[in-house]
Amino acid sequence: NNDLLDAAKKSNPAMRELINFLGKQKICDRVQMSGSGSCCYVICRSKKNLLKCEKLVKTKYRSYWTAVTKTIT
């Protein structure tokens, strides 16, 4: 968990809205923010769900950008 997430959500309405929106999507297994909030990210169990999530973000938040990556374990 990120200890700064709650503080970032309180001080940044756009961040709060995005994280809350993503958190409501059943296709997203994990929604988090990096470090002190330079970006938000989601973790999905399948590439299919990740691409659906990306499409949702691109549709609702047209000025935001996304990047699909793969975690190496």
mmCIF file of N, CA, C and O in Angstrom:
data_model
loop_
_atom_site.group_PDB
_atom_site.id
_atom_site.type_symbol
_atom_site.label_atom_id
_atom_site.label_comp_id
_atom_site.label_asym_id
_atom_site.label_seq_id
_atom_site.Cartn_x
_atom_site.Cartn_y
_atom_site.Cartn_z
ATOM 1 N N ASN A 1 0.826 -1.206 0.000
ATOM 2 C CA ASN A 1 0.000 0.000 0.000
ATOM 3 C C ASN A 1 0.858 1.253 0.000
ATOM 4 O O ASN A 1 1.980 1.243 0.476
ATOM 5 N N ASN A 2 0.290 2.313 -0.489
ATOM 6 C CA ASN A 2 0.983 3.591 -0.537
ATOM 7 C C ASN A 2 0.404 4.488 0.551
ATOM 8 O O ASN A 2 -0.771 4.844 0.510
ATOM 9 N N ASP A 3 1.232 4.854 1.520
ATOM 10 C CA ASP A 3 0.781 5.683 2.646
ATOM 11 C C ASP A 3 0.339 7.072 2.218
ATOM 12 O O ASP A 3 -0.391 7.739 2.947
ATOM 13 N N LEU A 4 0.765 7.536 1.050
ATOM 14 C CA LEU A 4 0.414 8.876 0.597
ATOM 15 C C LEU A 4 -0.881 8.922 -0.220
ATOM 16 O O LEU A 4 -1.340 10.000 -0.584
ATOM 17 N N LEU A 5 -1.471 7.766 -0.494
ATOM 18 C CA LEU A 5 -2.653 7.717 -1.347
ATOM 19 C C LEU A 5 -3.798 8.552 -0.789
ATOM 20 O O LEU A 5 -4.391 9.357 -1.513
ATOM 21 N N ASP A 6 -4.123 8.391 0.478
ATOM 22 C CA ASP A 6 -5.243 9.153 1.055
ATOM 23 C C ASP A 6 -4.990 10.658 1.012
ATOM 24 O O ASP A 6 -5.892 11.428 0.692
ATOM 25 N N ALA A 7 -3.772 11.065 1.313
ATOM 26 C CA ALA A 7 -3.441 12.495 1.278
ATOM 27 C C ALA A 7 -3.537 13.037 -0.149
ATOM 28 O O ALA A 7 -4.047 14.143 -0.370
ATOM 29 N N ALA A 8 -3.073 12.259 -1.117
ATOM 30 C CA ALA A 8 -3.132 12.694 -2.517
ATOM 31 C C ALA A 8 -4.582 12.813 -2.984
ATOM 32 O O ALA A 8 -4.934 13.752 -3.692
ATOM 33 N N LYS A 9 -5.414 11.877 -2.571
ATOM 34 C CA LYS A 9 -6.828 11.925 -2.962
ATOM 35 C C LYS A 9 -7.526 13.128 -2.344
ATOM 36 O O LYS A 9 -8.400 13.732 -2.967
ATOM 37 N N LYS A 10 -7.130 13.505 -1.134
ATOM 38 C CA LYS A 10 -7.733 14.673 -0.479
ATOM 39 C C LYS A 10 -7.315 15.972 -1.157
ATOM 40 O O LYS A 10 -8.108 16.895 -1.296
ATOM 41 N N SER A 11 -6.069 16.050 -1.566
ATOM 42 C CA SER A 11 -5.559 17.309 -2.122
ATOM 43 C C SER A 11 -5.711 17.428 -3.638
ATOM 44 O O SER A 11 -5.555 18.509 -4.181
ATOM 45 N N ASN A 12 -6.013 16.333 -4.314
ATOM 46 C CA ASN A 12 -6.093 16.349 -5.774
ATOM 47 C C ASN A 12 -7.407 15.699 -6.231
ATOM 48 O O ASN A 12 -7.484 14.476 -6.378
ATOM 49 N N PRO A 13 -8.424 16.509 -6.487
ATOM 50 C CA PRO A 13 -9.723 15.960 -6.890
ATOM 51 C C PRO A 13 -9.668 15.096 -8.157
ATOM 52 O O PRO A 13 -10.384 14.103 -8.262
ATOM 53 N N ALA A 14 -8.826 15.446 -9.107
ATOM 54 C CA ALA A 14 -8.720 14.654 -10.342
ATOM 55 C C ALA A 14 -8.164 13.264 -10.046
ATOM 56 O O ALA A 14 -8.646 12.266 -10.596
ATOM 57 N N MET A 15 -7.181 13.206 -9.181
ATOM 58 C CA MET A 15 -6.602 11.918 -8.774
ATOM 59 C C MET A 15 -7.654 11.082 -8.052
ATOM 60 O O MET A 15 -7.809 9.889 -8.318
ATOM 61 N N ARG A 16 -8.368 11.716 -7.146
ATOM 62 C CA ARG A 16 -9.418 11.029 -6.393
ATOM 63 C C ARG A 16 -10.477 10.458 -7.342
ATOM 64 O O ARG A 16 -10.862 9.294 -7.237
ATOM 65 N N GLU A 17 -10.914 11.270 -8.296
ATOM 66 C CA GLU A 17 -11.937 10.819 -9.241
ATOM 67 C C GLU A 17 -11.453 9.633 -10.070
ATOM 68 O O GLU A 17 -12.171 8.646 -10.247
ATOM 69 N N LEU A 18 -10.236 9.708 -10.568
ATOM 70 C CA LEU A 18 -9.689 8.628 -11.388
ATOM 71 C C LEU A 18 -9.547 7.336 -10.582
ATOM 72 O O LEU A 18 -9.970 6.265 -11.026
ATOM 73 N N ILE A 19 -8.983 7.424 -9.402
ATOM 74 C CA ILE A 19 -8.785 6.229 -8.585
ATOM 75 C C ILE A 19 -10.126 5.626 -8.178
ATOM 76 O O ILE A 19 -10.306 4.405 -8.211
ATOM 77 N N ASN A 20 -11.086 6.462 -7.828
ATOM 78 C CA ASN A 20 -12.411 5.956 -7.476
ATOM 79 C C ASN A 20 -13.089 5.304 -8.677
ATOM 80 O O ASN A 20 -13.711 4.249 -8.551
ATOM 81 N N PHE A 21 -12.969 5.925 -9.841
ATOM 82 C CA PHE A 21 -13.540 5.359 -11.062
ATOM 83 C C PHE A 21 -12.932 3.989 -11.359
ATOM 84 O O PHE A 21 -13.647 3.017 -11.618
ATOM 85 N N LEU A 22 -11.618 3.908 -11.329
ATOM 86 C CA LEU A 22 -10.948 2.644 -11.618
ATOM 87 C C LEU A 22 -11.269 1.586 -10.568
ATOM 88 O O LEU A 22 -11.427 0.410 -10.883
ATOM 89 N N GLY A 23 -11.373 2.012 -9.318
ATOM 90 C CA GLY A 23 -11.680 1.078 -8.245
ATOM 91 C C GLY A 23 -13.058 0.444 -8.376
ATOM 92 O O GLY A 23 -13.295 -0.652 -7.857
ATOM 93 N N LYS A 24 -13.960 1.096 -9.071
ATOM 94 C CA LYS A 24 -15.310 0.558 -9.271
ATOM 95 C C LYS A 24 -15.382 -0.439 -10.422
ATOM 96 O O LYS A 24 -16.391 -1.123 -10.579
ATOM 97 N N GLN A 25 -14.329 -0.507 -11.206
ATOM 98 C CA GLN A 25 -14.325 -1.419 -12.355
ATOM 99 C C GLN A 25 -13.957 -2.824 -11.883
ATOM 100 O O GLN A 25 -12.884 -3.038 -11.346
ATOM 101 N N LYS A 26 -14.838 -3.771 -12.090
ATOM 102 C CA LYS A 26 -14.600 -5.143 -11.651
ATOM 103 C C LYS A 26 -13.456 -5.812 -12.405
ATOM 104 O O LYS A 26 -12.920 -6.816 -11.957
ATOM 105 N N ILE A 27 -13.081 -5.266 -13.537
ATOM 106 C CA ILE A 27 -12.000 -5.850 -14.325
ATOM 107 C C ILE A 27 -10.616 -5.476 -13.798
ATOM 108 O O ILE A 27 -9.627 -6.095 -14.175
ATOM 109 N N CYS A 28 -10.558 -4.482 -12.911
ATOM 110 C CA CYS A 28 -9.281 -4.058 -12.329
ATOM 111 C C CYS A 28 -9.082 -4.772 -10.994
ATOM 112 O O CYS A 28 -9.896 -4.645 -10.087
ATOM 113 N N ASP A 29 -8.001 -5.527 -10.879
ATOM 114 C CA ASP A 29 -7.734 -6.258 -9.645
ATOM 115 C C ASP A 29 -7.056 -5.394 -8.592
ATOM 116 O O ASP A 29 -7.205 -5.635 -7.397
ATOM 117 N N ARG A 30 -6.320 -4.384 -9.024
ATOM 118 C CA ARG A 30 -5.605 -3.514 -8.087
ATOM 119 C C ARG A 30 -5.494 -2.136 -8.701
ATOM 120 O O ARG A 30 -5.131 -1.989 -9.866
ATOM 121 N N VAL A 31 -5.799 -1.103 -7.911
ATOM 122 C CA VAL A 31 -5.655 0.286 -8.343
ATOM 123 C C VAL A 31 -4.768 0.974 -7.316
ATOM 124 O O VAL A 31 -5.009 0.888 -6.126
ATOM 125 N N GLN A 32 -3.738 1.648 -7.793
ATOM 126 C CA GLN A 32 -2.785 2.265 -6.877
ATOM 127 C C GLN A 32 -2.163 3.483 -7.547
ATOM 128 O O GLN A 32 -2.376 3.746 -8.725
ATOM 129 N N MET A 33 -1.405 4.197 -6.789
ATOM 130 C CA MET A 33 -0.678 5.351 -7.308
ATOM 131 C C MET A 33 0.797 5.130 -6.996
ATOM 132 O O MET A 33 1.145 4.506 -5.996
ATOM 133 N N SER A 34 1.644 5.637 -7.875
ATOM 134 C CA SER A 34 3.082 5.483 -7.666
ATOM 135 C C SER A 34 3.589 6.572 -6.728
ATOM 136 O O SER A 34 3.088 7.691 -6.745
ATOM 137 N N GLY A 35 4.550 6.231 -5.915
ATOM 138 C CA GLY A 35 5.226 7.192 -5.040
ATOM 139 C C GLY A 35 4.336 8.246 -4.442
ATOM 140 O O GLY A 35 3.412 7.953 -3.704
ATOM 141 N N SER A 36 4.605 9.497 -4.778
ATOM 142 C CA SER A 36 3.823 10.611 -4.228
ATOM 143 C C SER A 36 2.722 11.057 -5.185
ATOM 144 O O SER A 36 2.136 12.115 -5.008
ATOM 145 N N GLY A 37 2.451 10.261 -6.230
ATOM 146 C CA GLY A 37 1.299 10.536 -7.074
ATOM 147 C C GLY A 37 1.578 11.020 -8.470
ATOM 148 O O GLY A 37 0.731 11.646 -9.084
ATOM 149 N N SER A 38 2.734 10.702 -9.013
ATOM 150 C CA SER A 38 3.006 11.138 -10.386
ATOM 151 C C SER A 38 2.173 10.360 -11.395
ATOM 152 O O SER A 38 1.936 10.838 -12.500
ATOM 153 N N CYS A 39 1.717 9.175 -11.010
ATOM 154 C CA CYS A 39 0.828 8.407 -11.889
ATOM 155 C C CYS A 39 -0.001 7.409 -11.083
ATOM 156 O O CYS A 39 0.341 7.072 -9.956
ATOM 157 N N CYS A 40 -1.081 6.981 -11.693
ATOM 158 C CA CYS A 40 -1.919 5.918 -11.143
ATOM 159 C C CYS A 40 -1.718 4.703 -12.023
ATOM 160 O O CYS A 40 -1.406 4.831 -13.201
ATOM 161 N N TYR A 41 -1.923 3.530 -11.459
ATOM 162 C CA TYR A 41 -1.825 2.328 -12.268
ATOM 163 C C TYR A 41 -2.816 1.286 -11.792
ATOM 164 O O TYR A 41 -3.312 1.341 -10.671
ATOM 165 N N VAL A 42 -3.125 0.374 -12.682
ATOM 166 C CA VAL A 42 -3.993 -0.750 -12.355
ATOM 167 C C VAL A 42 -3.258 -2.038 -12.679
ATOM 168 O O VAL A 42 -2.384 -2.065 -13.552
ATOM 169 N N ILE A 43 -3.636 -3.067 -11.973
ATOM 170 C CA ILE A 43 -3.141 -4.406 -12.262
ATOM 171 C C ILE A 43 -4.358 -5.253 -12.589
ATOM 172 O O ILE A 43 -5.350 -5.245 -11.854
ATOM 173 N N CYS A 44 -4.275 -5.948 -13.703
ATOM 174 C CA CYS A 44 -5.357 -6.831 -14.140
ATOM 175 C C CYS A 44 -4.786 -8.237 -14.327
ATOM 176 O O CYS A 44 -3.634 -8.390 -14.727
ATOM 177 N N ARG A 45 -5.609 -9.227 -14.068
ATOM 178 C CA ARG A 45 -5.166 -10.617 -14.200
ATOM 179 C C ARG A 45 -5.010 -11.049 -15.655
ATOM 180 O O ARG A 45 -4.265 -11.988 -15.944
ATOM 181 N N SER A 46 -5.688 -10.367 -16.551
ATOM 182 C CA SER A 46 -5.588 -10.760 -17.961
ATOM 183 C C SER A 46 -5.357 -9.536 -18.843
ATOM 184 O O SER A 46 -5.752 -8.422 -18.491
ATOM 185 N N LYS A 47 -4.728 -9.787 -19.971
ATOM 186 C CA LYS A 47 -4.499 -8.705 -20.924
ATOM 187 C C LYS A 47 -5.832 -8.187 -21.464
ATOM 188 O O LYS A 47 -5.988 -6.997 -21.692
ATOM 189 N N LYS A 48 -6.789 -9.080 -21.635
ATOM 190 C CA LYS A 48 -8.122 -8.700 -22.114
ATOM 191 C C LYS A 48 -8.748 -7.661 -21.174
ATOM 192 O O LYS A 48 -9.263 -6.635 -21.624
ATOM 193 N N ASN A 49 -8.700 -7.915 -19.875
ATOM 194 C CA ASN A 49 -9.245 -6.960 -18.913
ATOM 195 C C ASN A 49 -8.462 -5.655 -18.901
ATOM 196 O O ASN A 49 -9.039 -4.575 -18.776
ATOM 197 N N LEU A 50 -7.155 -5.750 -19.030
ATOM 198 C CA LEU A 50 -6.323 -4.554 -19.057
ATOM 199 C C LEU A 50 -6.677 -3.671 -20.252
ATOM 200 O O LEU A 50 -6.815 -2.452 -20.120
ATOM 201 N N LEU A 51 -6.867 -4.270 -21.405
ATOM 202 C CA LEU A 51 -7.225 -3.500 -22.593
ATOM 203 C C LEU A 51 -8.621 -2.887 -22.464
ATOM 204 O O LEU A 51 -8.856 -1.769 -22.937
ATOM 205 N N LYS A 52 -9.538 -3.581 -21.809
ATOM 206 C CA LYS A 52 -10.864 -3.012 -21.537
ATOM 207 C C LYS A 52 -10.736 -1.801 -20.622
ATOM 208 O O LYS A 52 -11.380 -0.772 -20.832
ATOM 209 N N CYS A 53 -9.919 -1.932 -19.590
ATOM 210 C CA CYS A 53 -9.699 -0.828 -18.647
ATOM 211 C C CYS A 53 -9.078 0.363 -19.359
ATOM 212 O O CYS A 53 -9.494 1.501 -19.159
ATOM 213 N N GLU A 54 -8.104 0.103 -20.203
ATOM 214 C CA GLU A 54 -7.467 1.179 -20.959
ATOM 215 C C GLU A 54 -8.490 1.914 -21.819
ATOM 216 O O GLU A 54 -8.501 3.140 -21.886
ATOM 217 N N LYS A 55 -9.372 1.168 -22.461
ATOM 218 C CA LYS A 55 -10.404 1.773 -23.303
ATOM 219 C C LYS A 55 -11.346 2.643 -22.475
ATOM 220 O O LYS A 55 -11.723 3.741 -22.894
ATOM 221 N N LEU A 56 -11.717 2.173 -21.276
ATOM 222 C CA LEU A 56 -12.571 2.964 -20.383
ATOM 223 C C LEU A 56 -11.912 4.296 -20.034
ATOM 224 O O LEU A 56 -12.553 5.347 -20.048
ATOM 225 N N VAL A 57 -10.632 4.249 -19.703
ATOM 226 C CA VAL A 57 -9.910 5.469 -19.326
ATOM 227 C C VAL A 57 -9.807 6.410 -20.523
ATOM 228 O O VAL A 57 -10.067 7.615 -20.396
ATOM 229 N N LYS A 58 -9.465 5.879 -21.685
ATOM 230 C CA LYS A 58 -9.327 6.730 -22.873
ATOM 231 C C LYS A 58 -10.654 7.361 -23.287
ATOM 232 O O LYS A 58 -10.677 8.447 -23.846
ATOM 233 N N THR A 59 -11.755 6.671 -23.010
ATOM 234 C CA THR A 59 -13.075 7.198 -23.349
ATOM 235 C C THR A 59 -13.519 8.276 -22.375
ATOM 236 O O THR A 59 -14.000 9.334 -22.773
ATOM 237 N N LYS A 60 -13.342 8.020 -21.079
ATOM 238 C CA LYS A 60 -13.819 8.948 -20.043
ATOM 239 C C LYS A 60 -12.856 10.119 -19.812
ATOM 240 O O LYS A 60 -13.285 11.232 -19.547
ATOM 241 N N TYR A 61 -11.572 9.864 -19.917
ATOM 242 C CA TYR A 61 -10.549 10.890 -19.632
ATOM 243 C C TYR A 61 -9.684 11.080 -20.877
ATOM 244 O O TYR A 61 -8.558 10.605 -20.954
ATOM 245 N N ARG A 62 -10.219 11.789 -21.841
ATOM 246 C CA ARG A 62 -9.566 11.914 -23.151
ATOM 247 C C ARG A 62 -8.193 12.597 -23.109
ATOM 248 O O ARG A 62 -7.351 12.339 -23.958
ATOM 249 N N SER A 63 -7.944 13.422 -22.134
ATOM 250 C CA SER A 63 -6.655 14.117 -22.079
ATOM 251 C C SER A 63 -5.586 13.319 -21.322
ATOM 252 O O SER A 63 -4.433 13.719 -21.279
ATOM 253 N N TYR A 64 -5.966 12.187 -20.741
ATOM 254 C CA TYR A 64 -5.008 11.350 -20.013
ATOM 255 C C TYR A 64 -4.355 10.382 -20.991
ATOM 256 O O TYR A 64 -4.923 10.041 -22.016
ATOM 257 N N TRP A 65 -3.161 9.934 -20.667
ATOM 258 C CA TRP A 65 -2.532 8.937 -21.512
ATOM 259 C C TRP A 65 -2.360 7.644 -20.731
ATOM 260 O O TRP A 65 -2.336 7.641 -19.515
ATOM 261 N N THR A 66 -2.271 6.560 -21.461
ATOM 262 C CA THR A 66 -2.123 5.240 -20.845
ATOM 263 C C THR A 66 -0.959 4.504 -21.493
ATOM 264 O O THR A 66 -0.551 4.822 -22.606
ATOM 265 N N ALA A 67 -0.467 3.516 -20.787
ATOM 266 C CA ALA A 67 0.577 2.635 -21.317
ATOM 267 C C ALA A 67 0.313 1.237 -20.772
ATOM 268 O O ALA A 67 0.100 1.066 -19.575
ATOM 269 N N VAL A 68 0.307 0.265 -21.650
ATOM 270 C CA VAL A 68 0.131 -1.124 -21.253
ATOM 271 C C VAL A 68 1.508 -1.747 -21.101
ATOM 272 O O VAL A 68 2.348 -1.641 -22.006
ATOM 273 N N THR A 69 1.741 -2.361 -19.970
ATOM 274 C CA THR A 69 3.027 -3.009 -19.721
ATOM 275 C C THR A 69 2.787 -4.410 -19.170
ATOM 276 O O THR A 69 1.670 -4.766 -18.797
ATOM 277 N N LYS A 70 3.824 -5.176 -19.093
ATOM 278 C CA LYS A 70 3.740 -6.529 -18.544
ATOM 279 C C LYS A 70 4.700 -6.624 -17.373
ATOM 280 O O LYS A 70 5.873 -6.234 -17.478
ATOM 281 N N THR A 71 4.205 -7.176 -16.285
ATOM 282 C CA THR A 71 5.048 -7.392 -15.116
ATOM 283 C C THR A 71 5.886 -8.651 -15.328
ATOM 284 O O THR A 71 5.343 -9.688 -15.704
ATOM 285 N N ILE A 72 7.140 -8.544 -15.068
ATOM 286 C CA ILE A 72 8.037 -9.696 -15.192
ATOM 287 C C ILE A 72 8.267 -10.257 -13.807
ATOM 288 O O ILE A 72 8.684 -9.546 -12.899
ATOM 289 N N THR A 73 7.971 -11.522 -13.668
ATOM 290 C CA THR A 73 8.170 -12.157 -12.357
ATOM 291 C C THR A 73 9.150 -13.291 -12.439
ATOM 292 O O THR A 73 9.422 -13.828 -13.469
#
